[in-house]
């Protein structure tokens, strides 16, 4: 079984390699960026890609879509810091075969990989339960939000001011303000206070 680990943190890739190396017949390749991942995928044609959502440059969801264009049979397991159902819902809708958070038990991650290797799908148990209760229906306005939109929404839900968000994300205040205006339009609300409320209701914050 060939695996491709895509994460921009070397320590995460090293930890995954140690966890996965004992699997029988496994070979492991790594990539730190979306661009590198595309190159490695073309070279190795891995059986499963473990993909982080928060990548520099080409983001995780965009990379997922590119991989599926490259190979419609690509088997991608999202492995993300985000344990909220909204992120899982978006990833699964985009074509991922599974979703695990980095808070998951290592044994459950191994179970997920085995399930995907057998042609199945897997969503972390706690997230699957949340999806069952609060699942995001197809066509929900939140499905139109980009990764950057979700990140801004999360920070708003934490009570951060726009200037603080701009500083944290390394962009200008005007960029954040314009993005917030676009998010409001996508979600059909008029005030920043509504975005904060929706962030909490959708479990993004």
PDB file of C-alpha atoms in Angstrom, residues 12-187:
ATOM      1  CA  UNK A  12       3.329  15.988  11.897  1.00  0.00           C
ATOM      2  CA  UNK A  13       4.651  14.072   8.891  1.00  0.00           C
ATOM      3  CA  UNK A  14       7.323  12.437  11.056  1.00  0.00           C
ATOM      4  CA  UNK A  15       4.730  11.389  13.629  1.00  0.00           C
ATOM      5  CA  UNK A  16       2.475   9.951  10.950  1.00  0.00           C
ATOM      6  CA  UNK A  17       5.382   8.094   9.383  1.00  0.00           C
ATOM      7  CA  UNK A  18       6.230   6.456  12.722  1.00  0.00           C
ATOM      8  CA  UNK A  19       2.588   5.496  13.247  1.00  0.00           C
ATOM      9  CA  UNK A  20       2.056   4.125   9.742  1.00  0.00           C
ATOM     10  CA  UNK A  21       5.407   2.472   9.064  1.00  0.00           C
ATOM     11  CA  UNK A  22       4.469  -0.815  10.825  1.00  0.00           C
ATOM     12  CA  UNK A  23       1.517  -1.378   8.462  1.00  0.00           C
ATOM     13  CA  UNK A  24       2.270  -4.432   6.287  1.00  0.00           C
ATOM     14  CA  UNK A  25       3.710  -3.650   2.861  1.00  0.00           C
ATOM     15  CA  UNK A  26       3.411   0.113   3.270  1.00  0.00           C
ATOM     16  CA  UNK A  27       5.548   2.672   1.437  1.00  0.00           C
ATOM     17  CA  UNK A  28       5.294   6.314   2.441  1.00  0.00           C
ATOM     18  CA  UNK A  29       5.989   9.488   0.472  1.00  0.00           C
ATOM     19  CA  UNK A  30       5.686  13.040   1.779  1.00  0.00           C
ATOM     20  CA  UNK A  31       4.875  16.521   0.509  1.00  0.00           C
ATOM     21  CA  UNK A  32       4.807  19.846   2.359  1.00  0.00           C
ATOM     22  CA  UNK A  33       2.859  21.887  -0.202  1.00  0.00           C
ATOM     23  CA  UNK A  34       0.015  21.366  -2.616  1.00  0.00           C
ATOM     24  CA  UNK A  35       2.314  21.846  -5.563  1.00  0.00           C
ATOM     25  CA  UNK A  36       4.739  19.207  -4.285  1.00  0.00           C
ATOM     26  CA  UNK A  37       1.830  16.885  -3.578  1.00  0.00           C
ATOM     27  CA  UNK A  38       0.631  17.040  -7.178  1.00  0.00           C
ATOM     28  CA  UNK A  39       4.122  16.171  -8.413  1.00  0.00           C
ATOM     29  CA  UNK A  40       4.466  13.269  -5.977  1.00  0.00           C
ATOM     30  CA  UNK A  41       0.997  12.006  -6.839  1.00  0.00           C
ATOM     31  CA  UNK A  42       1.821  11.908 -10.527  1.00  0.00           C
ATOM     32  CA  UNK A  43       5.089  10.102  -9.805  1.00  0.00           C
ATOM     33  CA  UNK A  44       3.864   7.561  -7.239  1.00  0.00           C
ATOM     34  CA  UNK A  45       0.101   7.168  -7.791  1.00  0.00           C
ATOM     35  CA  UNK A  46      -0.454   6.416  -4.090  1.00  0.00           C
ATOM     36  CA  UNK A  47      -3.333   4.269  -2.903  1.00  0.00           C
ATOM     37  CA  UNK A  48      -4.292   6.796  -0.207  1.00  0.00           C
ATOM     38  CA  UNK A  49      -3.467  10.472   0.312  1.00  0.00           C
ATOM     39  CA  UNK A  50      -3.543  11.842   3.871  1.00  0.00           C
ATOM     40  CA  UNK A  51      -4.247  15.517   3.294  1.00  0.00           C
ATOM     41  CA  UNK A  52      -4.157  18.468   5.676  1.00  0.00           C
ATOM     42  CA  UNK A  53      -6.614  21.269   4.875  1.00  0.00           C
ATOM     43  CA  UNK A  54      -4.377  24.158   5.973  1.00  0.00           C
ATOM     44  CA  UNK A  55      -1.606  24.227   3.397  1.00  0.00           C
ATOM     45  CA  UNK A  56       0.369  27.234   2.177  1.00  0.00           C
ATOM     46  CA  UNK A  57      -0.425  28.344  -1.356  1.00  0.00           C
ATOM     47  CA  UNK A  58      -2.796  25.747  -2.792  1.00  0.00           C
ATOM     48  CA  UNK A  59      -5.196  24.962   0.068  1.00  0.00           C
ATOM     49  CA  UNK A  60      -6.331  21.487   1.010  1.00  0.00           C
ATOM     50  CA  UNK A  61      -9.795  21.602  -0.586  1.00  0.00           C
ATOM     51  CA  UNK A  62      -8.391  23.078  -3.793  1.00  0.00           C
ATOM     52  CA  UNK A  63      -5.723  20.369  -3.865  1.00  0.00           C
ATOM     53  CA  UNK A  64      -8.399  17.721  -3.319  1.00  0.00           C
ATOM     54  CA  UNK A  65     -10.274  19.017  -6.337  1.00  0.00           C
ATOM     55  CA  UNK A  66      -7.090  19.079  -8.446  1.00  0.00           C
ATOM     56  CA  UNK A  67      -6.235  15.521  -7.453  1.00  0.00           C
ATOM     57  CA  UNK A  68      -9.704  14.345  -8.466  1.00  0.00           C
ATOM     58  CA  UNK A  69      -9.375  16.115 -11.810  1.00  0.00           C
ATOM     59  CA  UNK A  70      -5.993  14.438 -12.258  1.00  0.00           C
ATOM     60  CA  UNK A  71      -7.363  11.062 -11.145  1.00  0.00           C
ATOM     61  CA  UNK A  72     -11.116  10.662 -10.491  1.00  0.00           C
ATOM     62  CA  UNK A  73     -10.336   7.479  -8.527  1.00  0.00           C
ATOM     63  CA  UNK A  74      -8.015   9.282  -6.077  1.00  0.00           C
ATOM     64  CA  UNK A  75      -8.575   8.134  -2.500  1.00  0.00           C
ATOM     65  CA  UNK A  76      -8.109  11.064  -0.127  1.00  0.00           C
ATOM     66  CA  UNK A  77      -8.397  11.004   3.660  1.00  0.00           C
ATOM     67  CA  UNK A  78      -8.525  14.500   5.145  1.00  0.00           C
ATOM     68  CA  UNK A  79      -6.403  14.774   8.304  1.00  0.00           C
ATOM     69  CA  UNK A  80      -7.076  18.199   9.765  1.00  0.00           C
ATOM     70  CA  UNK A  81      -6.801  20.293  12.913  1.00  0.00           C
ATOM     71  CA  UNK A  82     -10.501  21.123  12.440  1.00  0.00           C
ATOM     72  CA  UNK A  83     -12.843  18.788  14.318  1.00  0.00           C
ATOM     73  CA  UNK A  84     -16.036  20.649  13.392  1.00  0.00           C
ATOM     74  CA  UNK A  85     -18.703  18.927  11.299  1.00  0.00           C
ATOM     75  CA  UNK A  86     -18.831  21.831   8.847  1.00  0.00           C
ATOM     76  CA  UNK A  87     -15.278  21.168   7.658  1.00  0.00           C
ATOM     77  CA  UNK A  88     -15.945  17.447   7.321  1.00  0.00           C
ATOM     78  CA  UNK A  89     -19.161  18.096   5.420  1.00  0.00           C
ATOM     79  CA  UNK A  90     -17.395  20.363   2.933  1.00  0.00           C
ATOM     80  CA  UNK A  91     -14.518  17.929   2.427  1.00  0.00           C
ATOM     81  CA  UNK A  92     -16.801  14.951   1.866  1.00  0.00           C
ATOM     82  CA  UNK A  93     -18.959  16.965  -0.529  1.00  0.00           C
ATOM     83  CA  UNK A  94     -15.782  17.872  -2.447  1.00  0.00           C
ATOM     84  CA  UNK A  95     -14.928  14.195  -2.927  1.00  0.00           C
ATOM     85  CA  UNK A  96     -12.831  13.090   0.066  1.00  0.00           C
ATOM     86  CA  UNK A  97     -13.303   9.441   1.040  1.00  0.00           C
ATOM     87  CA  UNK A  98     -12.794  10.137   4.722  1.00  0.00           C
ATOM     88  CA  UNK A  99     -12.220  12.754   7.396  1.00  0.00           C
ATOM     89  CA  UNK A 100     -10.149  12.568  10.589  1.00  0.00           C
ATOM     90  CA  UNK A 101      -9.123  15.317  12.974  1.00  0.00           C
ATOM     91  CA  UNK A 102      -5.667  15.546  14.510  1.00  0.00           C
ATOM     92  CA  UNK A 103      -7.335  15.037  17.898  1.00  0.00           C
ATOM     93  CA  UNK A 104      -8.338  11.511  16.924  1.00  0.00           C
ATOM     94  CA  UNK A 105      -6.983   8.410  18.599  1.00  0.00           C
ATOM     95  CA  UNK A 106      -4.095   6.884  16.587  1.00  0.00           C
ATOM     96  CA  UNK A 107      -5.874   3.532  16.477  1.00  0.00           C
ATOM     97  CA  UNK A 108      -8.897   5.173  14.865  1.00  0.00           C
ATOM     98  CA  UNK A 109      -6.672   6.755  12.219  1.00  0.00           C
ATOM     99  CA  UNK A 110      -5.235   3.309  11.438  1.00  0.00           C
ATOM    100  CA  UNK A 111      -8.769   1.933  11.236  1.00  0.00           C
ATOM    101  CA  UNK A 112      -9.704   4.712   8.815  1.00  0.00           C
ATOM    102  CA  UNK A 113      -6.758   3.911   6.555  1.00  0.00           C
ATOM    103  CA  UNK A 114      -7.621   0.209   6.553  1.00  0.00           C
ATOM    104  CA  UNK A 115     -11.242   1.024   5.707  1.00  0.00           C
ATOM    105  CA  UNK A 116     -10.229   3.231   2.781  1.00  0.00           C
ATOM    106  CA  UNK A 117      -7.710   0.631   1.598  1.00  0.00           C
ATOM    107  CA  UNK A 118     -10.617  -1.839   1.444  1.00  0.00           C
ATOM    108  CA  UNK A 119     -12.585   0.573  -0.733  1.00  0.00           C
ATOM    109  CA  UNK A 120     -14.750   2.034   2.016  1.00  0.00           C
ATOM    110  CA  UNK A 121     -15.221   5.436   3.609  1.00  0.00           C
ATOM    111  CA  UNK A 122     -14.527   6.616   7.125  1.00  0.00           C
ATOM    112  CA  UNK A 123     -15.393   9.649   9.233  1.00  0.00           C
ATOM    113  CA  UNK A 124     -14.046  10.041  12.757  1.00  0.00           C
ATOM    114  CA  UNK A 125     -16.646   8.732  15.162  1.00  0.00           C
ATOM    115  CA  UNK A 126     -17.292  11.971  17.088  1.00  0.00           C
ATOM    116  CA  UNK A 127     -17.505  14.014  13.889  1.00  0.00           C
ATOM    117  CA  UNK A 128     -19.792  11.427  12.284  1.00  0.00           C
ATOM    118  CA  UNK A 129     -22.154  11.705  15.255  1.00  0.00           C
ATOM    119  CA  UNK A 130     -22.189  15.500  14.931  1.00  0.00           C
ATOM    120  CA  UNK A 131     -22.837  15.216  11.194  1.00  0.00           C
ATOM    121  CA  UNK A 132     -25.742  12.879  11.877  1.00  0.00           C
ATOM    122  CA  UNK A 133     -27.327  15.456  14.175  1.00  0.00           C
ATOM    123  CA  UNK A 134     -26.257  18.726  12.556  1.00  0.00           C
ATOM    124  CA  UNK A 135     -25.415  17.569   9.037  1.00  0.00           C
ATOM    125  CA  UNK A 136     -24.967  20.327   6.441  1.00  0.00           C
ATOM    126  CA  UNK A 137     -27.536  19.752   3.683  1.00  0.00           C
ATOM    127  CA  UNK A 138     -26.429  19.961   0.067  1.00  0.00           C
ATOM    128  CA  UNK A 139     -26.780  23.497  -1.221  1.00  0.00           C
ATOM    129  CA  UNK A 140     -26.535  25.075   2.236  1.00  0.00           C
ATOM    130  CA  UNK A 141     -25.036  28.590   1.864  1.00  0.00           C
ATOM    131  CA  UNK A 142     -22.113  27.626   4.126  1.00  0.00           C
ATOM    132  CA  UNK A 143     -20.961  25.169   1.452  1.00  0.00           C
ATOM    133  CA  UNK A 144     -20.005  28.182  -0.675  1.00  0.00           C
ATOM    134  CA  UNK A 145     -17.495  29.480   1.871  1.00  0.00           C
ATOM    135  CA  UNK A 146     -13.808  29.202   1.044  1.00  0.00           C
ATOM    136  CA  UNK A 147     -11.137  28.005   3.469  1.00  0.00           C
ATOM    137  CA  UNK A 148     -10.144  31.637   4.095  1.00  0.00           C
ATOM    138  CA  UNK A 149     -13.815  32.540   4.688  1.00  0.00           C
ATOM    139  CA  UNK A 150     -14.077  29.795   7.298  1.00  0.00           C
ATOM    140  CA  UNK A 151     -10.877  30.898   9.002  1.00  0.00           C
ATOM    141  CA  UNK A 152     -12.130  34.493   9.266  1.00  0.00           C
ATOM    142  CA  UNK A 153     -15.501  33.257  10.500  1.00  0.00           C
ATOM    143  CA  UNK A 154     -13.766  31.157  13.164  1.00  0.00           C
ATOM    144  CA  UNK A 155     -11.715  34.123  14.385  1.00  0.00           C
ATOM    145  CA  UNK A 156     -14.807  36.349  14.474  1.00  0.00           C
ATOM    146  CA  UNK A 157     -16.521  33.697  16.583  1.00  0.00           C
ATOM    147  CA  UNK A 158     -13.613  33.892  19.022  1.00  0.00           C
ATOM    148  CA  UNK A 159     -14.351  37.607  19.464  1.00  0.00           C
ATOM    149  CA  UNK A 160     -11.421  38.879  17.406  1.00  0.00           C
ATOM    150  CA  UNK A 161     -11.564  42.342  15.857  1.00  0.00           C
ATOM    151  CA  UNK A 162     -11.030  42.750  12.103  1.00  0.00           C
ATOM    152  CA  UNK A 163      -7.679  44.462  12.678  1.00  0.00           C
ATOM    153  CA  UNK A 164      -6.516  41.519  14.813  1.00  0.00           C
ATOM    154  CA  UNK A 165      -7.653  39.037  12.170  1.00  0.00           C
ATOM    155  CA  UNK A 166      -5.803  40.964   9.458  1.00  0.00           C
ATOM    156  CA  UNK A 167      -2.634  40.905  11.560  1.00  0.00           C
ATOM    157  CA  UNK A 168      -2.895  37.174  12.297  1.00  0.00           C
ATOM    158  CA  UNK A 169      -3.516  36.250   8.669  1.00  0.00           C
ATOM    159  CA  UNK A 170      -0.860  38.608   7.351  1.00  0.00           C
ATOM    160  CA  UNK A 171      -3.136  40.650   5.104  1.00  0.00           C
ATOM    161  CA  UNK A 172      -4.466  44.195   5.090  1.00  0.00           C
ATOM    162  CA  UNK A 173      -7.455  45.380   7.091  1.00  0.00           C
ATOM    163  CA  UNK A 174      -9.276  46.286   3.875  1.00  0.00           C
ATOM    164  CA  UNK A 175      -8.843  42.742   2.557  1.00  0.00           C
ATOM    165  CA  UNK A 176     -10.468  41.312   5.684  1.00  0.00           C
ATOM    166  CA  UNK A 177     -13.269  43.882   5.600  1.00  0.00           C
ATOM    167  CA  UNK A 178     -13.981  43.107   1.924  1.00  0.00           C
ATOM    168  CA  UNK A 179     -13.919  39.373   2.620  1.00  0.00           C
ATOM    169  CA  UNK A 180     -16.390  39.839   5.489  1.00  0.00           C
ATOM    170  CA  UNK A 181     -18.699  41.707   3.116  1.00  0.00           C
ATOM    171  CA  UNK A 182     -18.481  38.795   0.675  1.00  0.00           C
ATOM    172  CA  UNK A 183     -19.166  36.266   3.462  1.00  0.00           C
ATOM    173  CA  UNK A 184     -22.250  38.216   4.516  1.00  0.00           C
ATOM    174  CA  UNK A 185     -23.512  38.097   0.946  1.00  0.00           C
ATOM    175  CA  UNK A 186     -22.921  34.342   0.722  1.00  0.00           C
ATOM    176  CA  UNK A 187     -24.731  33.687   4.005  1.00  0.00           C
TER     177      UNK A 187
END
